[in-house]
Amino acid sequence: MTKLSVNINKIATIRNARGGVLPSVVEAAIQCQSFGADGITIHPRPDERHITRKDVLDIKPIINTEYNIEGYPSVDFIKMVIDIMPEQVTLVPDGPDVLTSCAGWDTIKFQDYLKEIISEFKEHGIRTSIFVDPKLEMIEGAKLCGTDRIELYTEDYASQYIGDKEKAIAPYILCAKKATELGLGINAGHDLSLENLAYFSEKIPELAEVSIGHALISDALYFGLEKTIELYKELL
Ligand code: PXP
């Protein structure tokens, strides 16, 4: 079954709006896991605008599922991840000034760079995943980087889903087949929601994990966290 990793960045965004401690990201992570989430994802950024370095440390001891840390592999990020030893690290190419992840890696241009970083994480026993656009050459490039998994960037799928879902999913099916052929595990994320998740999951049976933040935390405002996690899990 596809695992649901809940991205709790948005909890930190709400907390930071007042500069205090509410809502607590640690409590949110505990609750998500107790309601059935299969993992917790965070994406610390250098400006700490949502998840802070302290959050990364504070969350670690309460993880009883899988801890997935996403981010741009700066020297600081690499060191922090190796100190924390999460189950998975997901490498994203975006710089410090972007609002949210907005593109996958060019796994051909940055192959040597990624290879070196991935081998360092793997030496420490941390599973690696790299964020990629749904393009066959990027999947082949990812394999040559030595990563365990890819995370398919699903923004294009989500934005085209309403207009033409068959067209929207087509490149993802091809890339998932290629990744499986090459022995790569498949994760996916970005803009997945209660509306578009079921079709994605049905068409990509190889899917190991999705990480979902924005839509899930928004849905939780209306349905509550427990019910929301249950609804997402049903779609997987
Ligand atoms: N995957 C990556 C690499 C991301 O950067 C994000 C957003 O932090 C997500 C998945 C989750 O996207 P969303 O918040 O739209 O569910």
PDB file of C-alpha atoms and ligand atoms in Angstrom:
ATOM      1  CA  MET A   1       0.000   0.000   0.000  1.00  0.00           C
ATOM      2  CA  THR A   2       1.147   3.524  -0.749  1.00  0.00           C
ATOM      3  CA  LYS A   3       2.340   5.316   2.368  1.00  0.00           C
ATOM      4  CA  LEU A   4       1.004   8.704   3.377  1.00  0.00           C
ATOM      5  CA  SER A   5       3.649  11.038   4.756  1.00  0.00           C
ATOM      6  CA  VAL A   6       2.110  14.206   6.149  1.00  0.00           C
ATOM      7  CA  ASN A   7       4.068  17.377   5.496  1.00  0.00           C
ATOM      8  CA  ILE A   8       3.625  19.570   8.578  1.00  0.00           C
ATOM      9  CA  ASN A   9       5.295  22.758   7.296  1.00  0.00           C
ATOM     10  CA  LYS A  10       1.940  24.577   7.375  1.00  0.00           C
ATOM     11  CA  ILE A  11       1.566  23.945  11.116  1.00  0.00           C
ATOM     12  CA  ALA A  12       4.855  25.786  11.594  1.00  0.00           C
ATOM     13  CA  THR A  13       3.669  28.594   9.298  1.00  0.00           C
ATOM     14  CA  ILE A  14       0.614  29.181  11.509  1.00  0.00           C
ATOM     15  CA  ARG A  15       2.730  29.026  14.675  1.00  0.00           C
ATOM     16  CA  ASN A  16       5.261  31.489  13.275  1.00  0.00           C
ATOM     17  CA  ALA A  17       2.512  33.995  12.473  1.00  0.00           C
ATOM     18  CA  ARG A  18       2.386  34.793  16.219  1.00  0.00           C
ATOM     19  CA  GLY A  19       5.930  33.897  17.121  1.00  0.00           C
ATOM     20  CA  GLY A  20       4.821  31.665  20.000  1.00  0.00           C
ATOM     21  CA  VAL A  21       4.543  27.914  20.413  1.00  0.00           C
ATOM     22  CA  LEU A  22       0.980  27.262  19.159  1.00  0.00           C
ATOM     23  CA  PRO A  23       0.170  25.139  17.282  1.00  0.00           C
ATOM     24  CA  SER A  24       2.958  22.771  18.234  1.00  0.00           C
ATOM     25  CA  VAL A  25       4.601  20.923  15.352  1.00  0.00           C
ATOM     26  CA  VAL A  26       5.659  18.142  17.736  1.00  0.00           C
ATOM     27  CA  GLU A  27       2.066  17.641  18.891  1.00  0.00           C
ATOM     28  CA  ALA A  28       0.877  17.745  15.263  1.00  0.00           C
ATOM     29  CA  ALA A  29       3.398  15.051  14.313  1.00  0.00           C
ATOM     30  CA  ILE A  30       2.329  12.882  17.270  1.00  0.00           C
ATOM     31  CA  GLN A  31      -1.343  13.273  16.340  1.00  0.00           C
ATOM     32  CA  CYS A  32      -0.799  12.632  12.610  1.00  0.00           C
ATOM     33  CA  GLN A  33       0.972   9.372  13.411  1.00  0.00           C
ATOM     34  CA  SER A  34      -1.672   8.305  15.918  1.00  0.00           C
ATOM     35  CA  PHE A  35      -4.375   8.992  13.298  1.00  0.00           C
ATOM     36  CA  GLY A  36      -2.654   6.686  10.812  1.00  0.00           C
ATOM     37  CA  ALA A  37      -0.064   8.730   8.911  1.00  0.00           C
ATOM     38  CA  ASP A  38       2.767   6.488   7.745  1.00  0.00           C
ATOM     39  CA  GLY A  39       5.358   9.218   7.975  1.00  0.00           C
ATOM     40  CA  ILE A  40       6.106  12.844   8.773  1.00  0.00           C
ATOM     41  CA  THR A  41       7.722  15.157   6.242  1.00  0.00           C
ATOM     42  CA  ILE A  42       9.321  18.501   6.922  1.00  0.00           C
ATOM     43  CA  HIS A  43      11.084  20.936   4.638  1.00  0.00           C
ATOM     44  CA  PRO A  44      13.347  23.226   6.647  1.00  0.00           C
ATOM     45  CA  ARG A  45      14.467  26.261   4.688  1.00  0.00           C
ATOM     46  CA  PRO A  46      17.487  28.429   5.468  1.00  0.00           C
ATOM     47  CA  ASP A  47      15.300  31.416   6.489  1.00  0.00           C
ATOM     48  CA  GLU A  48      13.333  29.161   8.905  1.00  0.00           C
ATOM     49  CA  ARG A  49      10.097  30.706   7.669  1.00  0.00           C
ATOM     50  CA  HIS A  50       8.186  27.605   8.663  1.00  0.00           C
ATOM     51  CA  ILE A  51      10.122  24.616  10.037  1.00  0.00           C
ATOM     52  CA  THR A  52      13.078  25.740  12.154  1.00  0.00           C
ATOM     53  CA  ARG A  53      16.287  23.887  12.894  1.00  0.00           C
ATOM     54  CA  LYS A  54      14.973  23.392  16.439  1.00  0.00           C
ATOM     55  CA  ASP A  55      11.793  21.790  15.059  1.00  0.00           C
ATOM     56  CA  VAL A  56      13.883  19.319  13.063  1.00  0.00           C
ATOM     57  CA  LEU A  57      15.554  18.198  16.300  1.00  0.00           C
ATOM     58  CA  ASP A  58      12.416  18.306  18.469  1.00  0.00           C
ATOM     59  CA  ILE A  59      10.372  16.140  16.100  1.00  0.00           C
ATOM     60  CA  LYS A  60      12.956  13.368  15.769  1.00  0.00           C
ATOM     61  CA  PRO A  61      12.379  11.623  19.147  1.00  0.00           C
ATOM     62  CA  ILE A  62       8.617  11.298  18.688  1.00  0.00           C
ATOM     63  CA  ILE A  63       8.808   9.687  15.242  1.00  0.00           C
ATOM     64  CA  ASN A  64       7.532   6.117  15.336  1.00  0.00           C
ATOM     65  CA  THR A  65       6.848   5.892  11.583  1.00  0.00           C
ATOM     66  CA  GLU A  66       9.216   7.431   9.018  1.00  0.00           C
ATOM     67  CA  TYR A  67      10.917  10.800   9.142  1.00  0.00           C
ATOM     68  CA  ASN A  68      11.434  12.397   5.742  1.00  0.00           C
ATOM     69  CA  ILE A  69      13.488  15.588   5.588  1.00  0.00           C
ATOM     70  CA  GLU A  70      13.312  17.528   2.343  1.00  0.00           C
ATOM     71  CA  GLY A  71      15.519  20.343   1.256  1.00  0.00           C
ATOM     72  CA  TYR A  72      18.194  21.860  -0.857  1.00  0.00           C
ATOM     73  CA  PRO A  73      21.484  20.093  -0.098  1.00  0.00           C
ATOM     74  CA  SER A  74      23.527  23.008   1.212  1.00  0.00           C
ATOM     75  CA  VAL A  75      26.515  22.140   3.419  1.00  0.00           C
ATOM     76  CA  ASP A  76      24.425  23.024   6.499  1.00  0.00           C
ATOM     77  CA  PHE A  77      21.478  20.904   5.356  1.00  0.00           C
ATOM     78  CA  ILE A  78      23.651  17.858   4.675  1.00  0.00           C
ATOM     79  CA  LYS A  79      25.266  18.124   8.097  1.00  0.00           C
ATOM     80  CA  MET A  80      21.931  18.563   9.855  1.00  0.00           C
ATOM     81  CA  VAL A  81      20.388  15.536   8.112  1.00  0.00           C
ATOM     82  CA  ILE A  82      23.377  13.331   8.932  1.00  0.00           C
ATOM     83  CA  ASP A  83      23.195  14.431  12.578  1.00  0.00           C
ATOM     84  CA  ILE A  84      19.468  13.654  12.765  1.00  0.00           C
ATOM     85  CA  MET A  85      19.517  10.398  10.767  1.00  0.00           C
ATOM     86  CA  PRO A  86      15.967  10.376   9.360  1.00  0.00           C
ATOM     87  CA  GLU A  87      14.716   7.332   7.449  1.00  0.00           C
ATOM     88  CA  GLN A  88      14.697   9.343   4.219  1.00  0.00           C
ATOM     89  CA  VAL A  89      16.132  12.537   2.778  1.00  0.00           C
ATOM     90  CA  THR A  90      14.497  14.112  -0.275  1.00  0.00           C
ATOM     91  CA  LEU A  91      16.697  16.461  -2.255  1.00  0.00           C
ATOM     92  CA  VAL A  92      15.047  19.419  -3.962  1.00  0.00           C
ATOM     93  CA  PRO A  93      16.826  21.871  -6.233  1.00  0.00           C
ATOM     94  CA  ASP A  94      15.138  25.115  -5.244  1.00  0.00           C
ATOM     95  CA  GLY A  95      17.023  28.084  -3.914  1.00  0.00           C
ATOM     96  CA  PRO A  96      16.291  29.907  -0.652  1.00  0.00           C
ATOM     97  CA  ASP A  97      14.063  32.572  -2.229  1.00  0.00           C
ATOM     98  CA  VAL A  98      11.330  30.417  -3.807  1.00  0.00           C
ATOM     99  CA  LEU A  99       7.868  30.274  -2.250  1.00  0.00           C
ATOM    100  CA  THR A 100       7.640  26.491  -2.551  1.00  0.00           C
ATOM    101  CA  SER A 101       9.409  23.784  -4.569  1.00  0.00           C
ATOM    102  CA  CYS A 102       8.831  24.687  -8.191  1.00  0.00           C
ATOM    103  CA  ALA A 103      10.922  22.316 -10.349  1.00  0.00           C
ATOM    104  CA  GLY A 104      12.669  18.983 -10.305  1.00  0.00           C
ATOM    105  CA  TRP A 105      16.400  18.391 -10.569  1.00  0.00           C
ATOM    106  CA  ASP A 106      18.191  18.386 -13.874  1.00  0.00           C
ATOM    107  CA  THR A 107      19.654  14.949 -13.155  1.00  0.00           C
ATOM    108  CA  ILE A 108      21.919  15.101 -16.206  1.00  0.00           C
ATOM    109  CA  LYS A 109      23.511  18.499 -15.637  1.00  0.00           C
ATOM    110  CA  PHE A 110      23.899  17.937 -11.876  1.00  0.00           C
ATOM    111  CA  GLN A 111      24.712  14.243 -12.034  1.00  0.00           C
ATOM    112  CA  ASP A 112      28.194  14.365 -10.504  1.00  0.00           C
ATOM    113  CA  TYR A 113      27.054  16.785  -7.820  1.00  0.00           C
ATOM    114  CA  LEU A 114      24.045  14.642  -6.856  1.00  0.00           C
ATOM    115  CA  LYS A 115      26.055  11.417  -7.021  1.00  0.00           C
ATOM    116  CA  GLU A 116      28.506  12.712  -4.442  1.00  0.00           C
ATOM    117  CA  ILE A 117      25.806  13.945  -2.049  1.00  0.00           C
ATOM    118  CA  ILE A 118      23.685  10.814  -2.424  1.00  0.00           C
ATOM    119  CA  SER A 119      26.644   8.553  -1.729  1.00  0.00           C
ATOM    120  CA  GLU A 120      27.365  10.499   1.458  1.00  0.00           C
ATOM    121  CA  PHE A 121      23.799  10.009   2.715  1.00  0.00           C
ATOM    122  CA  LYS A 122      23.826   6.354   1.713  1.00  0.00           C
ATOM    123  CA  GLU A 123      27.090   5.766   3.574  1.00  0.00           C
ATOM    124  CA  HIS A 124      25.166   6.867   6.673  1.00  0.00           C
ATOM    125  CA  GLY A 125      22.294   4.488   5.908  1.00  0.00           C
ATOM    126  CA  ILE A 126      19.808   7.229   4.983  1.00  0.00           C
ATOM    127  CA  ARG A 127      17.462   6.391   2.096  1.00  0.00           C
ATOM    128  CA  THR A 128      17.613   9.004  -0.631  1.00  0.00           C
ATOM    129  CA  SER A 129      14.978  10.390  -2.928  1.00  0.00           C
ATOM    130  CA  ILE A 130      15.354  13.144  -5.503  1.00  0.00           C
ATOM    131  CA  PHE A 131      12.622  15.444  -6.717  1.00  0.00           C
ATOM    132  CA  VAL A 132      12.175  15.197 -10.492  1.00  0.00           C
ATOM    133  CA  ASP A 133       9.874  16.396 -13.245  1.00  0.00           C
ATOM    134  CA  PRO A 134       8.007  13.632 -15.082  1.00  0.00           C
ATOM    135  CA  LYS A 135      10.495  13.343 -17.952  1.00  0.00           C
ATOM    136  CA  LEU A 136      12.051  10.050 -18.994  1.00  0.00           C
ATOM    137  CA  GLU A 137      15.549  11.476 -19.368  1.00  0.00           C
ATOM    138  CA  MET A 138      15.382  12.850 -15.817  1.00  0.00           C
ATOM    139  CA  ILE A 139      14.423   9.408 -14.487  1.00  0.00           C
ATOM    140  CA  GLU A 140      17.340   7.805 -16.352  1.00  0.00           C
ATOM    141  CA  GLY A 141      19.617  10.539 -15.014  1.00  0.00           C
ATOM    142  CA  ALA A 142      18.311   9.918 -11.489  1.00  0.00           C
ATOM    143  CA  LYS A 143      19.296   6.269 -11.748  1.00  0.00           C
ATOM    144  CA  LEU A 144      22.835   7.277 -12.698  1.00  0.00           C
ATOM    145  CA  CYS A 145      22.999   9.526  -9.626  1.00  0.00           C
ATOM    146  CA  GLY A 146      22.621   6.418  -7.451  1.00  0.00           C
ATOM    147  CA  THR A 147      19.447   7.465  -5.647  1.00  0.00           C
ATOM    148  CA  ASP A 148      17.136   4.882  -4.053  1.00  0.00           C
ATOM    149  CA  ARG A 149      13.964   6.678  -5.051  1.00  0.00           C
ATOM    150  CA  ILE A 150      12.600   9.526  -7.084  1.00  0.00           C
ATOM    151  CA  GLU A 151       9.852  11.879  -5.992  1.00  0.00           C
ATOM    152  CA  LEU A 152       7.693  12.794  -8.972  1.00  0.00           C
ATOM    153  CA  TYR A 153       6.808  16.495  -8.927  1.00  0.00           C
ATOM    154  CA  THR A 154       3.036  16.451  -9.313  1.00  0.00           C
ATOM    155  CA  GLU A 155       2.245  20.140  -9.779  1.00  0.00           C
ATOM    156  CA  ASP A 156       1.651  19.661 -13.541  1.00  0.00           C
ATOM    157  CA  TYR A 157      -0.589  16.687 -12.871  1.00  0.00           C
ATOM    158  CA  ALA A 158      -2.625  18.615 -10.313  1.00  0.00           C
ATOM    159  CA  SER A 159      -3.039  21.698 -12.467  1.00  0.00           C
ATOM    160  CA  GLN A 160      -4.091  19.718 -15.571  1.00  0.00           C
ATOM    161  CA  TYR A 161      -6.258  17.191 -13.720  1.00  0.00           C
ATOM    162  CA  ILE A 162      -9.515  19.157 -13.905  1.00  0.00           C
ATOM    163  CA  GLY A 163      -9.204  19.833 -17.653  1.00  0.00           C
ATOM    164  CA  ASP A 164      -8.014  16.410 -18.855  1.00  0.00           C
ATOM    165  CA  LYS A 165      -6.966  13.864 -16.250  1.00  0.00           C
ATOM    166  CA  GLU A 166      -5.893  11.209 -18.789  1.00  0.00           C
ATOM    167  CA  LYS A 167      -3.526  13.665 -20.453  1.00  0.00           C
ATOM    168  CA  ALA A 168      -2.369  14.881 -17.047  1.00  0.00           C
ATOM    169  CA  ILE A 169      -1.401  11.420 -15.825  1.00  0.00           C
ATOM    170  CA  ALA A 170       0.183  10.135 -19.081  1.00  0.00           C
ATOM    171  CA  PRO A 171       3.797  11.297 -18.518  1.00  0.00           C
ATOM    172  CA  TYR A 172       3.682  10.051 -14.913  1.00  0.00           C
ATOM    173  CA  ILE A 173       2.658   6.555 -16.014  1.00  0.00           C
ATOM    174  CA  LEU A 174       5.562   6.415 -18.466  1.00  0.00           C
ATOM    175  CA  CYS A 175       8.030   7.699 -15.890  1.00  0.00           C
ATOM    176  CA  ALA A 176       6.775   5.298 -13.220  1.00  0.00           C
ATOM    177  CA  LYS A 177       7.252   2.368 -15.614  1.00  0.00           C
ATOM    178  CA  LYS A 178      10.760   3.531 -16.459  1.00  0.00           C
ATOM    179  CA  ALA A 179      11.649   4.041 -12.803  1.00  0.00           C
ATOM    180  CA  THR A 180      10.408   0.561 -11.905  1.00  0.00           C
ATOM    181  CA  GLU A 181      12.356  -0.951 -14.804  1.00  0.00           C
ATOM    182  CA  LEU A 182      15.479   0.777 -13.453  1.00  0.00           C
ATOM    183  CA  GLY A 183      14.840  -0.407  -9.897  1.00  0.00           C
ATOM    184  CA  LEU A 184      13.997   3.006  -8.475  1.00  0.00           C
ATOM    185  CA  GLY A 185      11.324   3.426  -5.803  1.00  0.00           C
ATOM    186  CA  ILE A 186       8.654   6.006  -6.545  1.00  0.00           C
ATOM    187  CA  ASN A 187       7.393   8.787  -4.294  1.00  0.00           C
ATOM    188  CA  ALA A 188       5.229  11.702  -5.384  1.00  0.00           C
ATOM    189  CA  GLY A 189       4.209  15.065  -4.085  1.00  0.00           C
ATOM    190  CA  HIS A 190       3.043  18.619  -4.598  1.00  0.00           C
ATOM    191  CA  ASP A 191      -0.538  19.815  -4.849  1.00  0.00           C
ATOM    192  CA  LEU A 192      -1.978  16.353  -4.322  1.00  0.00           C
ATOM    193  CA  SER A 193      -5.430  16.616  -2.775  1.00  0.00           C
ATOM    194  CA  LEU A 194      -8.639  14.777  -1.915  1.00  0.00           C
ATOM    195  CA  GLU A 195      -9.771  15.623  -5.429  1.00  0.00           C
ATOM    196  CA  ASN A 196      -6.857  14.320  -7.486  1.00  0.00           C
ATOM    197  CA  LEU A 197      -5.132  11.709  -5.295  1.00  0.00           C
ATOM    198  CA  ALA A 198      -7.317   8.661  -5.992  1.00  0.00           C
ATOM    199  CA  TYR A 199      -6.774   8.797  -9.752  1.00  0.00           C
ATOM    200  CA  PHE A 200      -3.024   9.275  -9.358  1.00  0.00           C
ATOM    201  CA  SER A 201      -2.784   6.365  -6.962  1.00  0.00           C
ATOM    202  CA  GLU A 202      -4.935   4.117  -9.146  1.00  0.00           C
ATOM    203  CA  LYS A 203      -2.880   4.836 -12.284  1.00  0.00           C
ATOM    204  CA  ILE A 204       0.517   4.532 -10.580  1.00  0.00           C
ATOM    205  CA  PRO A 205       0.292   1.250  -8.683  1.00  0.00           C
ATOM    206  CA  GLU A 206       4.065   1.285  -8.121  1.00  0.00           C
ATOM    207  CA  LEU A 207       3.725   4.366  -5.900  1.00  0.00           C
ATOM    208  CA  ALA A 208       5.568   3.802  -2.603  1.00  0.00           C
ATOM    209  CA  GLU A 209       4.771   7.078  -0.843  1.00  0.00           C
ATOM    210  CA  VAL A 210       3.075  10.423  -1.228  1.00  0.00           C
ATOM    211  CA  SER A 211       3.928  13.459   0.863  1.00  0.00           C
ATOM    212  CA  ILE A 212       1.079  15.899   1.223  1.00  0.00           C
ATOM    213  CA  GLY A 213       0.959  19.153   3.123  1.00  0.00           C
ATOM    214  CA  HIS A 214      -0.960  22.156   1.859  1.00  0.00           C
ATOM    215  CA  ALA A 215      -4.248  20.527   0.869  1.00  0.00           C
ATOM    216  CA  LEU A 216      -4.272  18.066   3.761  1.00  0.00           C
ATOM    217  CA  ILE A 217      -3.704  20.668   6.466  1.00  0.00           C
ATOM    218  CA  SER A 218      -6.295  22.920   4.789  1.00  0.00           C
ATOM    219  CA  ASP A 219      -8.835  20.062   4.750  1.00  0.00           C
ATOM    220  CA  ALA A 220      -8.114  19.448   8.423  1.00  0.00           C
ATOM    221  CA  LEU A 221      -9.536  22.911   9.212  1.00  0.00           C
ATOM    222  CA  TYR A 222     -12.955  21.665   8.129  1.00  0.00           C
ATOM    223  CA  PHE A 223     -12.863  17.918   8.770  1.00  0.00           C
ATOM    224  CA  GLY A 224     -10.409  17.744  11.666  1.00  0.00           C
ATOM    225  CA  LEU A 225      -7.020  16.060  11.436  1.00  0.00           C
ATOM    226  CA  GLU A 226      -8.186  12.556  12.309  1.00  0.00           C
ATOM    227  CA  LYS A 227     -10.977  12.445   9.724  1.00  0.00           C
ATOM    228  CA  THR A 228      -8.777  14.101   7.094  1.00  0.00           C
ATOM    229  CA  ILE A 229      -5.991  11.554   7.453  1.00  0.00           C
ATOM    230  CA  GLU A 230      -8.582   8.802   7.268  1.00  0.00           C
ATOM    231  CA  LEU A 231      -9.993  10.310   4.037  1.00  0.00           C
ATOM    232  CA  TYR A 232      -6.561  10.531   2.391  1.00  0.00           C
ATOM    233  CA  LYS A 233      -5.636   7.011   3.471  1.00  0.00           C
ATOM    234  CA  GLU A 234      -8.847   5.658   1.970  1.00  0.00           C
ATOM    235  CA  LEU A 235      -7.812   7.085  -1.404  1.00  0.00           C
ATOM    236  CA  LEU A 236      -4.525   5.220  -1.296  1.00  0.00           C
TER     237      LEU A 236
HETATM  238  N1  PXP B   1       7.305  17.444  -2.091  1.00  0.00           N
HETATM  239  C1  PXP B   1       8.157  18.488  -2.053  1.00  0.00           C
HETATM  240  C2  PXP B   1       9.548  18.273  -2.547  1.00  0.00           C
HETATM  241  C3  PXP B   1       7.766  19.727  -1.539  1.00  0.00           C
HETATM  242  O1  PXP B   1       8.625  20.738  -1.499  1.00  0.00           O
HETATM  243  C4  PXP B   1       6.465  19.872  -1.040  1.00  0.00           C
HETATM  244  C5  PXP B   1       6.034  21.178  -0.440  1.00  0.00           C
HETATM  245  O2  PXP B   1       6.820  21.454   0.675  1.00  0.00           O
HETATM  246  C6  PXP B   1       5.603  18.754  -1.095  1.00  0.00           C
HETATM  247  C7  PXP B   1       6.043  17.566  -1.630  1.00  0.00           C
HETATM  248  C8  PXP B   1       4.197  18.824  -0.587  1.00  0.00           C
HETATM  249  O3  PXP B   1       3.447  19.678  -1.402  1.00  0.00           O
HETATM  250  P1  PXP B   1       2.026  20.183  -0.925  1.00  0.00           P
HETATM  251  O4  PXP B   1       2.259  21.067   0.264  1.00  0.00           O
HETATM  252  O5  PXP B   1       1.504  20.935  -2.116  1.00  0.00           O
HETATM  253  O6  PXP B   1       1.214  18.981  -0.584  1.00  0.00           O
END
